[in-house]
Coordinates of C-alpha atoms in Angstrom, one line a residue:
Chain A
X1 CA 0.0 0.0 0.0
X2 CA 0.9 3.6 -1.2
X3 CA 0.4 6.2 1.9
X4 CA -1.9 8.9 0.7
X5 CA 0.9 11.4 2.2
X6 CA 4.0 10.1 -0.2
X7 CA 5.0 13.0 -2.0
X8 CA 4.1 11.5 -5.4
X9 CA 1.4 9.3 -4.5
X10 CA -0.8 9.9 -7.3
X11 CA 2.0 9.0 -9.5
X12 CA 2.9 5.5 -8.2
X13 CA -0.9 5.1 -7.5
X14 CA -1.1 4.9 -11.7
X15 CA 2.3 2.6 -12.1
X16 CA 0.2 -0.1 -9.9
X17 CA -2.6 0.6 -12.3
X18 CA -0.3 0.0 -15.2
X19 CA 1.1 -3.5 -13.5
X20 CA -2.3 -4.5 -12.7
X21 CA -3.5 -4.3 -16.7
X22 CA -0.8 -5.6 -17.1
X23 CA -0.9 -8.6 -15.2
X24 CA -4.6 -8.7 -16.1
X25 CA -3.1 -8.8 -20.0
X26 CA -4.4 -5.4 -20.5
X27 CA -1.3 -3.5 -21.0
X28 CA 1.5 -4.5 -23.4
X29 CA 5.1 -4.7 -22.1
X30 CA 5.8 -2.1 -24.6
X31 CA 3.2 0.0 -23.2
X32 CA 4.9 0.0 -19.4
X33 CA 7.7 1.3 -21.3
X34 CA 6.0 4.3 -22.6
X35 CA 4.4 4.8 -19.2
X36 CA 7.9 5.2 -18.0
X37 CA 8.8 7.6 -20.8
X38 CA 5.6 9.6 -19.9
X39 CA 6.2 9.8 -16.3
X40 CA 9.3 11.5 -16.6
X41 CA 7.7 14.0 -18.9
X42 CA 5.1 14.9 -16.5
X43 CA 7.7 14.9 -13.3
X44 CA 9.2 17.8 -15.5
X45 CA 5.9 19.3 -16.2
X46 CA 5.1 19.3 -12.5
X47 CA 2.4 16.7 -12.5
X48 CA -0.4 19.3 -12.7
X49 CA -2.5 20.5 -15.5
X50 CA -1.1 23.7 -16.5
X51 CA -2.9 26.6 -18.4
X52 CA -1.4 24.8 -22.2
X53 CA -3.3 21.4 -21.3
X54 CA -6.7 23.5 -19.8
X55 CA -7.2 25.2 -23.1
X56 CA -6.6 22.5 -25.5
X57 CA -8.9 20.0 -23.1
X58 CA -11.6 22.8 -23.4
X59 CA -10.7 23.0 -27.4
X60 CA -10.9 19.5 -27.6
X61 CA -14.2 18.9 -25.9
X62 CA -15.8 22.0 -28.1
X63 CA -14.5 20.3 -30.9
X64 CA -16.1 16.7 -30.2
X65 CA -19.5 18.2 -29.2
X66 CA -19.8 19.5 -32.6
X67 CA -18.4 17.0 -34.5
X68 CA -20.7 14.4 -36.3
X69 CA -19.0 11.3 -35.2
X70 CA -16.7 11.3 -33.1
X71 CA -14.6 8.2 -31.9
X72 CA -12.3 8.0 -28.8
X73 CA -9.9 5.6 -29.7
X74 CA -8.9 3.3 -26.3
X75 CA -5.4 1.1 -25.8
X76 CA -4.3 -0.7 -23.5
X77 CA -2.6 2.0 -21.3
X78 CA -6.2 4.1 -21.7
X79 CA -7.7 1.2 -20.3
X80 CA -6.2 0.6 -17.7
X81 CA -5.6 4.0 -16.5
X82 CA -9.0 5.6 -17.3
X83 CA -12.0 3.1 -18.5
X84 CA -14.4 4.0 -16.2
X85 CA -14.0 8.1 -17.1
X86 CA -13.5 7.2 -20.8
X87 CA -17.4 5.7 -20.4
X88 CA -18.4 8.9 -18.4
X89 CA -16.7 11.3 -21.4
X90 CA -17.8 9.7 -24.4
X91 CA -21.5 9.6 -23.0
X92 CA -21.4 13.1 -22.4
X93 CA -19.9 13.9 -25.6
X94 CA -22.2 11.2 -27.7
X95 CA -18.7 9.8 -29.0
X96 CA -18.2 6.3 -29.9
X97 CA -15.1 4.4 -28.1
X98 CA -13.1 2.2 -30.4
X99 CA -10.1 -0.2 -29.2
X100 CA -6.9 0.3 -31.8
X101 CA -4.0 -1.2 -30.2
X102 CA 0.0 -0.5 -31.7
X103 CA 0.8 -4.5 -30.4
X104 CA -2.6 -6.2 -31.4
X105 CA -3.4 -9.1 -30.4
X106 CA -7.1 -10.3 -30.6
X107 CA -6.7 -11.6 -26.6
X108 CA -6.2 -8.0 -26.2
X109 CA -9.0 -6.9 -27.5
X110 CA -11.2 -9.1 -26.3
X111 CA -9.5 -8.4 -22.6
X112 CA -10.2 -4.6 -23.5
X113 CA -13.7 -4.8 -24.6
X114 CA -14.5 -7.3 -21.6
X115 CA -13.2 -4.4 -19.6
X116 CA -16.0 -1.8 -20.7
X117 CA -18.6 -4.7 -20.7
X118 CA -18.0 -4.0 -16.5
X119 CA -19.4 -0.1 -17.4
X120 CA -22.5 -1.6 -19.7
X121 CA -20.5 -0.2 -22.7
X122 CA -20.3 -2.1 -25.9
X123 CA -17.3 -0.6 -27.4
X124 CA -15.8 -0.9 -31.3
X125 CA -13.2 -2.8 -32.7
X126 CA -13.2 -6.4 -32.0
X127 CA -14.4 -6.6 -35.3
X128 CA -12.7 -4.6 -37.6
X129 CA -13.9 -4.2 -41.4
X130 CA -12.1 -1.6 -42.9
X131 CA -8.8 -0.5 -42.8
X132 CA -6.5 2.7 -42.3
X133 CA -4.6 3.4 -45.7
X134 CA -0.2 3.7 -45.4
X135 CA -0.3 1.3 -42.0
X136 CA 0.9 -2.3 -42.1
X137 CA -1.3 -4.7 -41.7
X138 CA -2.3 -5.1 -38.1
X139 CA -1.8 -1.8 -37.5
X140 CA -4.6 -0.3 -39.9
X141 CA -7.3 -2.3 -38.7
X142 CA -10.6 -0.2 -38.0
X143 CA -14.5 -0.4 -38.3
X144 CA -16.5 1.5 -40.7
X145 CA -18.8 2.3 -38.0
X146 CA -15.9 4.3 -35.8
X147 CA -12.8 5.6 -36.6
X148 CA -12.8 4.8 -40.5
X149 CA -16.1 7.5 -40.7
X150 CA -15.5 9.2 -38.0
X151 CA -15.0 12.5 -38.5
X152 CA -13.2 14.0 -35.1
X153 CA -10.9 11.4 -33.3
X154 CA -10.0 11.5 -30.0
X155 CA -6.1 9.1 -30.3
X156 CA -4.7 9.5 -26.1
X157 CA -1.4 7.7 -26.1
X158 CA -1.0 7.3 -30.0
X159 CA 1.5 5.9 -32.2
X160 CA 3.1 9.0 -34.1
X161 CA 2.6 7.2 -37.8
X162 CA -1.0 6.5 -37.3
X163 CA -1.7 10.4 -35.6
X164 CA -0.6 11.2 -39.7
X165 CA -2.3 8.7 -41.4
X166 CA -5.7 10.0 -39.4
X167 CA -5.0 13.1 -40.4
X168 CA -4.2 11.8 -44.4
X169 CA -7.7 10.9 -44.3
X170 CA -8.8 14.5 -43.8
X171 CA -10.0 13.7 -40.1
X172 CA -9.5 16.0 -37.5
X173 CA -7.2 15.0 -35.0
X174 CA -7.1 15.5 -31.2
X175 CA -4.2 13.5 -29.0
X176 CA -3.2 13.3 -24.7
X177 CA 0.4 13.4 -25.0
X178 CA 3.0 14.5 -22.2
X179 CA 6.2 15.2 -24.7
X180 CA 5.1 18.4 -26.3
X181 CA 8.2 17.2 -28.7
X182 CA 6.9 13.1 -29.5
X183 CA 5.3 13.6 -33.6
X184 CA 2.0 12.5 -32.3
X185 CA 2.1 15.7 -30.2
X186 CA 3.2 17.9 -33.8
X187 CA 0.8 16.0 -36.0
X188 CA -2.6 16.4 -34.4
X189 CA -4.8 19.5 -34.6
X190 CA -5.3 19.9 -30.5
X191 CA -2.8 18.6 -28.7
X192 CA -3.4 18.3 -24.8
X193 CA 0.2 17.9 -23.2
X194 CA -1.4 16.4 -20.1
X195 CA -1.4 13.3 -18.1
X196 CA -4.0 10.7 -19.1
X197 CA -6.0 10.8 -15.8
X198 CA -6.1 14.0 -15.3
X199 CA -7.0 15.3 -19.0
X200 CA -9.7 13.0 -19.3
X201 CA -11.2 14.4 -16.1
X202 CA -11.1 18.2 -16.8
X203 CA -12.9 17.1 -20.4
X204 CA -15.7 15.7 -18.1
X205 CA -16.0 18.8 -16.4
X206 CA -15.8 21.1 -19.4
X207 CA -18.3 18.7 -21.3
X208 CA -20.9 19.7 -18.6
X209 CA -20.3 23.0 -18.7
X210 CA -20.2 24.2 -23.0
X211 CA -22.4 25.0 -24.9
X212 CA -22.8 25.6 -28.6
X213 CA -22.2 29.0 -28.6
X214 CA -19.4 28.5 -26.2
X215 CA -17.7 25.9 -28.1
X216 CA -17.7 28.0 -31.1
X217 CA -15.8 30.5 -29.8
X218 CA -13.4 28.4 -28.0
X219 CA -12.2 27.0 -31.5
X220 CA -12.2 30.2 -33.2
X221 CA -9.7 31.3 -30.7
X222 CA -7.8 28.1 -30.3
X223 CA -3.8 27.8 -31.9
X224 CA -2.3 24.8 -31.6
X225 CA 1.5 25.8 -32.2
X226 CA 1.2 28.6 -29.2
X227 CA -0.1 26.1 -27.0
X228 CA 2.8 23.6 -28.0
X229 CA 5.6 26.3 -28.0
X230 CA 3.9 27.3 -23.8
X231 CA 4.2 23.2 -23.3
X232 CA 8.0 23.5 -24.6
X233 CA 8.9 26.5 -22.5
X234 CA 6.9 25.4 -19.2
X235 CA 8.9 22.5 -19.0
X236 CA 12.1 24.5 -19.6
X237 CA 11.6 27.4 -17.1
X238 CA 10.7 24.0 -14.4
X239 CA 13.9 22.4 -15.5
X240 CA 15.6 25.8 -14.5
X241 CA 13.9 26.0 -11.3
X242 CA 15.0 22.4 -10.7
X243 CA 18.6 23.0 -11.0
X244 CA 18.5 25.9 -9.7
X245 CA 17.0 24.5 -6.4
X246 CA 19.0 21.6 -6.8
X247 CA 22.5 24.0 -6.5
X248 CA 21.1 25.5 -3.3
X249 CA 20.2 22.5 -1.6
X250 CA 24.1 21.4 -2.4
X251 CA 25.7 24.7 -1.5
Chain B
X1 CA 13.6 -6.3 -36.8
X2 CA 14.5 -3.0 -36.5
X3 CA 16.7 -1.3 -39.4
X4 CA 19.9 0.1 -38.9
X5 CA 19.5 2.7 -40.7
X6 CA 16.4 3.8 -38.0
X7 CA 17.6 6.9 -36.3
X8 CA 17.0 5.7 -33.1
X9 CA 18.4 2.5 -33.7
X10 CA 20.2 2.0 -30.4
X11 CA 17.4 2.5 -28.5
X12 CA 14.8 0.5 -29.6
X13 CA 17.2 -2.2 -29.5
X14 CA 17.4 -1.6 -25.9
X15 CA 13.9 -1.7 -25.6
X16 CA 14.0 -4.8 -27.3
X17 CA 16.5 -6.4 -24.7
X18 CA 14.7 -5.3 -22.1
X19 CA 11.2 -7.2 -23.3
X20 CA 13.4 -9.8 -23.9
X21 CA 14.6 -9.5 -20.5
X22 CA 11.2 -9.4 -19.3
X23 CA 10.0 -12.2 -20.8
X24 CA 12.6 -14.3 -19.9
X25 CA 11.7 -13.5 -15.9
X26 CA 14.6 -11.6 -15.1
X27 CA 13.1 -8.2 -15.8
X28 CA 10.3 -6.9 -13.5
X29 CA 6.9 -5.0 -14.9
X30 CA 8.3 -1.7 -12.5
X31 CA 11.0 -2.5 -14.5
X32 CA 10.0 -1.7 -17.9
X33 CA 8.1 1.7 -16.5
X34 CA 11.9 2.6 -14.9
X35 CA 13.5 2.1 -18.5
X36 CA 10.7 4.3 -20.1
X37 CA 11.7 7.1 -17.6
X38 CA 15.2 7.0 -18.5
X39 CA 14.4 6.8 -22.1
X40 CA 12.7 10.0 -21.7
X41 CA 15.8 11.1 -20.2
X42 CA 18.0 10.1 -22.8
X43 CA 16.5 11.3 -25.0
X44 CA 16.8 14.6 -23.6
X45 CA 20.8 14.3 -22.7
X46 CA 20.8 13.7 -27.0
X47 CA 22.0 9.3 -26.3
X48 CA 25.5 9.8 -26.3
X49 CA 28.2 10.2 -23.5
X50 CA 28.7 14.1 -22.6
X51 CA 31.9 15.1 -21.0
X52 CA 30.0 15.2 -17.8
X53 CA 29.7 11.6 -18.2
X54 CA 33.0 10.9 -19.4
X55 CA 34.8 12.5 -16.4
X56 CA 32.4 10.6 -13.9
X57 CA 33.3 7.5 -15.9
X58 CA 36.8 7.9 -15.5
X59 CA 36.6 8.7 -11.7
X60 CA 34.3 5.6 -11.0
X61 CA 37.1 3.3 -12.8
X62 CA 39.9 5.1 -10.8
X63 CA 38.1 4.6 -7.5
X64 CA 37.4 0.9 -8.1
X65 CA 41.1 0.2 -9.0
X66 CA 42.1 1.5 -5.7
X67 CA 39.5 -0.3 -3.9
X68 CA 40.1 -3.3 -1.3
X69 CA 36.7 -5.1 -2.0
X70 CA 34.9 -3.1 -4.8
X71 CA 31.7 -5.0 -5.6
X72 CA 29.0 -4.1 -8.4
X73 CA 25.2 -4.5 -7.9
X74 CA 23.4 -6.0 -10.6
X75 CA 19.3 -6.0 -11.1
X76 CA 17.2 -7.0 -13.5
X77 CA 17.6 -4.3 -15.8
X78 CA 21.5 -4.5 -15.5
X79 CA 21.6 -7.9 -16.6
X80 CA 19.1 -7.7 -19.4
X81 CA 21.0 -5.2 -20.9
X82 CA 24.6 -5.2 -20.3
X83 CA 25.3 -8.7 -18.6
X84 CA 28.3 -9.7 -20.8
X85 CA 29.7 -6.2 -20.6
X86 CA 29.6 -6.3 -16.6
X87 CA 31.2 -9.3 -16.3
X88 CA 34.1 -7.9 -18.5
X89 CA 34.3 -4.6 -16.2
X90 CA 34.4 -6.9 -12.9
X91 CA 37.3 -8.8 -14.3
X92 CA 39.4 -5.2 -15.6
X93 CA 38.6 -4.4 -11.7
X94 CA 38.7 -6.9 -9.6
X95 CA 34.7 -6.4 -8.6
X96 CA 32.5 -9.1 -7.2
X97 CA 29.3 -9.2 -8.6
X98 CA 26.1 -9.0 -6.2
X99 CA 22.7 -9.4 -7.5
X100 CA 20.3 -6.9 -5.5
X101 CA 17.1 -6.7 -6.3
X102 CA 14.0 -4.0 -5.7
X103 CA 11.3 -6.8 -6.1
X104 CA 13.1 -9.8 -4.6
X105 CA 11.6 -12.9 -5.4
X106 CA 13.8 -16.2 -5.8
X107 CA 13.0 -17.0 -8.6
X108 CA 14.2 -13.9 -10.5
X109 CA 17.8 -14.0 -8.4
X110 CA 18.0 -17.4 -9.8
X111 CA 17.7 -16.3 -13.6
X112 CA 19.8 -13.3 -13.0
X113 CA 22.4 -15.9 -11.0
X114 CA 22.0 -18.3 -14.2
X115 CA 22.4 -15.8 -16.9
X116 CA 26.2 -14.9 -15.8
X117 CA 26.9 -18.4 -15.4
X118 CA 26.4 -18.6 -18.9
X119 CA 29.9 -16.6 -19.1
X120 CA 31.7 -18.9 -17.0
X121 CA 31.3 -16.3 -13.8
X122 CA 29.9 -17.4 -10.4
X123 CA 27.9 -13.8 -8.6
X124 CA 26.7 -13.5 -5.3
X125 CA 23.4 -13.0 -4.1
X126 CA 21.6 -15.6 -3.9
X127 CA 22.7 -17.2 -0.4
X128 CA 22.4 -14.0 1.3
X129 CA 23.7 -13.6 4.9
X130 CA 23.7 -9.9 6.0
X131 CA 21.3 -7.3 5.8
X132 CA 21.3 -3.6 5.0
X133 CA 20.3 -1.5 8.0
X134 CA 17.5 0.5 8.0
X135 CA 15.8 -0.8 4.9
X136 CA 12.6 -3.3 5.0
X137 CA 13.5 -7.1 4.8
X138 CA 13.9 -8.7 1.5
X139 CA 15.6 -5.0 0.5
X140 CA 18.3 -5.1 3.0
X141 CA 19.2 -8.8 1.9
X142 CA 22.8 -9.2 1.1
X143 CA 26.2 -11.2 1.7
X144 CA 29.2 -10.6 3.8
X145 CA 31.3 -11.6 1.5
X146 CA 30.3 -8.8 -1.0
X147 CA 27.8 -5.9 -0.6
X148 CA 28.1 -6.1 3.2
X149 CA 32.1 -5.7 3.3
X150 CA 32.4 -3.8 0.3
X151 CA 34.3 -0.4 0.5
X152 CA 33.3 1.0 -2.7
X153 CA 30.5 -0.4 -4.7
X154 CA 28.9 0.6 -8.1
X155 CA 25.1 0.2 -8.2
X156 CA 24.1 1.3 -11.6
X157 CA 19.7 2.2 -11.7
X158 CA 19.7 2.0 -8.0
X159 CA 16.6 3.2 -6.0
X160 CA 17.1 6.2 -3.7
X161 CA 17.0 4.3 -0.2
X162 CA 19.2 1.6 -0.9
X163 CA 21.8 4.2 -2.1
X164 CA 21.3 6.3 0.5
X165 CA 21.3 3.5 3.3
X166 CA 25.0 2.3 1.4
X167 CA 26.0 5.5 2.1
X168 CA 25.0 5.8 5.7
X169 CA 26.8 2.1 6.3
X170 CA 30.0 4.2 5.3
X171 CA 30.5 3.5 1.6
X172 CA 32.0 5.2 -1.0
X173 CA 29.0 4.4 -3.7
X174 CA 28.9 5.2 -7.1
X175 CA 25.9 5.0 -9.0
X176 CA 24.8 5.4 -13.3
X177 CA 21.6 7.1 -13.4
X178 CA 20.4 9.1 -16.6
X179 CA 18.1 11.4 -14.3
X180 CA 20.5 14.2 -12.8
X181 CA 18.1 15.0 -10.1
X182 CA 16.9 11.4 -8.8
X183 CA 17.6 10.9 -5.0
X184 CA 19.8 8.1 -6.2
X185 CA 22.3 10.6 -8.2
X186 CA 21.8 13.1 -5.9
X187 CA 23.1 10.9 -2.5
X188 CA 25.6 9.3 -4.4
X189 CA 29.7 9.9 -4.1
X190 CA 30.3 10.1 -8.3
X191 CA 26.9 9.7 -10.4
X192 CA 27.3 8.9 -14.0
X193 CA 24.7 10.1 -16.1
X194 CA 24.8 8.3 -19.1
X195 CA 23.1 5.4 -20.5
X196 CA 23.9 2.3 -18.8
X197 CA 25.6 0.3 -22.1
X198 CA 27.0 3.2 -23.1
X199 CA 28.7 4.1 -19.4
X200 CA 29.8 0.5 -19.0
X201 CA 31.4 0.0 -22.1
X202 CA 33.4 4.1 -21.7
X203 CA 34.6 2.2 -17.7
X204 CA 36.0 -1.1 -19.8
X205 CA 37.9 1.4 -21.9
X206 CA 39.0 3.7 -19.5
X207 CA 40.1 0.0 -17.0
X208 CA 42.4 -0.9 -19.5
X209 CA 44.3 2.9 -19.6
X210 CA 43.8 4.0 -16.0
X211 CA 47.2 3.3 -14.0
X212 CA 47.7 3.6 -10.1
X213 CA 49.2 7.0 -10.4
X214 CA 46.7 8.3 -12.6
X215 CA 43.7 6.9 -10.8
X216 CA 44.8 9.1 -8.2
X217 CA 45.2 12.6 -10.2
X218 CA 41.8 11.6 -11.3
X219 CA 40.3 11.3 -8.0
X220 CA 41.9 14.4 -6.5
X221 CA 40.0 16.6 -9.4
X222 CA 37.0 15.1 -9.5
X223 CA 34.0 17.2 -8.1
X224 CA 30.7 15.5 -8.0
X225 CA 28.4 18.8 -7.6
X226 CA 30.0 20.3 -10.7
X227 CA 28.9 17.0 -12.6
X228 CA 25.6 17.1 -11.6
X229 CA 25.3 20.5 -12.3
X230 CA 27.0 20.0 -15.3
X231 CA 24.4 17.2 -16.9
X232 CA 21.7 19.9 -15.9
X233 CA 22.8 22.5 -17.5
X234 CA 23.1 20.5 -20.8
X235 CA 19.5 18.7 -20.8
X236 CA 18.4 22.5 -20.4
X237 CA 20.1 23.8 -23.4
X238 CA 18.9 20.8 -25.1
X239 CA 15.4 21.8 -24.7
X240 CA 15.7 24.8 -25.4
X241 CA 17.4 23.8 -28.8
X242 CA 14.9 21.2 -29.6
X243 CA 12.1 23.9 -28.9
X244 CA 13.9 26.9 -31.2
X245 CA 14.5 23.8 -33.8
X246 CA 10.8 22.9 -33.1
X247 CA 9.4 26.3 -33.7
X248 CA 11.2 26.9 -37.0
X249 CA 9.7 23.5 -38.1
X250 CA 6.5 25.6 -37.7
X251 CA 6.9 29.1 -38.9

């Protein structure tokens, strides 16, 4: 057991998360890896949602209320960090969930969509019939139904080549990403430089609270390369502060 | 299989190794998250050795060769990736090998005890008879004979109790940790920040150059704080390159 008052509980509390799907065959071994690689990104970021990730979560909702269909696409890492607000989001947004997995295996799909079974959810995906055009194989599968018509897609914790070939097909793309720097995070159109958890959250929040009105206004405002190029120097003015703290704690 | 020509080539195939590793038992699933972290790091530092890490390097091999019972700590991790290249380093120096582990279970320390077999070279570890104060059981586990006796001892992706606990037993400990601000880099006497396969195979290098006298010039130079402060200043110019490069990309 974690004690609530550990410094970074909230932290390890997700790494047991991500051992858990993975033990449950949830989670690739892969995908612990890129938890690792996200962690570090959000230690630098502070582990807080800063001002960058508020207004592209807000973008991003505005964006999915209006669109016609739109799909959240859910791995392995999404599922085993967020199911149960996934469910909550993509109700309140009318948005399809689809399972696309980098490492597919169909025991992982059928693990995955077992999983939103628990929430009454039938989700996408374990029967593709379509495919996404310039990915191998396994890689491309899809359903017409989801993210092959979809028209907005919501990709957390995606794969940098498929982030472009989404956006080849002319849809519009929105990704959760904590490396403002990864190609995922340059290829989509809203980029929330968030953790998981905590992103998926604030877009419950905000899907309660916008309108139609509202929503059009937020998009009309919204730049995606400010918000990256905030991401990019938040992380470096925290670095700073690090080391600078760092050289007074050793003087 | 991965293409050479793939511009992060080196990395994947450590990735790769470290699945490998996991598959095979010897890696643990908190150990795949820990590689992700230091991926993230890595990439930051740009994957090669900085001077930073070069002088620590250099230090770590001229404090081993002057040790009376120098002993290197292995994990999981360690051996997945750089198994051979330790048991090469131990011979240059004179080390004992220790396997220490984070998740102790029996069955891992077996693996880990079989895989350097495989190179003809008996480690300790597994029969241990001394503990660590001040950690929790199966953490403080070691033997007499090596970790428990040792003056100077390398423990490469060490956790920051166990260092700091090595430390408080009197020992001069020298760690490789690609995060410049982890507790473990931070309590330790010379931290190398560098990429573990990268750092072991500069200290199998350097074992072969470094004589007696020079080990000492080495050692009366070297200045741990200025290292570490050294590796922080670089990851911050890095970002701040890979934003300017970033927001040309864009304009």
């Amino acid at each position: 057991m974690i004690p609530r008052s550990h410094p970074r509980y909230q932290s390890l509390i997700k790494r047991e998360l991500l051992v858990e799907g993975f033990e449950k065959g949830i989670v690739a071994p892969a995908g612990l890896i890129a938890h690792g690689r996200g962690e570090t990104f959000d230690y630098l970021i502070g582990e807080r949602s800063e001002d960058f990730a508020i207004l592209a979560e807000k973008a991003a909702v505005a964006k999915m209320l209006m669109a016609r269909n739109p799909v959240i696409s859910v791995n392995g890492n999404v599922t085993a960090l967020a199911s149960a607000d996934i469910v909550e989001l993509a109700k309140l947004l009318n948005a399809k969930i689809e399972v696309n997995l980098f490492y597919r295996t169909e025991e992982r799909v059928r693990k995955i969509v077992e999983e939103f079974l628990k929430y009454g959810v039938r989700i996408l995906g374990d029967k593709p019939d379509a495919r996404i055009p310039g990915l191998e194989h396994k890689r491309a599968l899809c359903t017409t139904e989801g993210i092959y018509s979809a028209d907005v897609v919501l990709v957390p914790l995606e794969d940098g080549d498929r982030a472009q070939a989404l956006k080849n097909m002319g849809k519009f793309v929105i990704t959760i990403d904590l490396n403002p720097l990864s190609r995922t995070a340059r290829t989509a159109h809203i980029t929330i430089v968030d953790e998981l958890t905590r992103a998926v959250k604030n877009m419950i929040d905000f899907a309660k609270e916008i309108n139609d009105k509202e929503a059009e206004r937020i998009l009309s405002h919204y730049q995606n390369k400010v918000i990256l190029a905030q991401a990019l120097r938040h992380i470096n003015k925290r670095l700073e502060k690090l080391a600078t703290d760092f050289q007074a704690l050793q003087a």
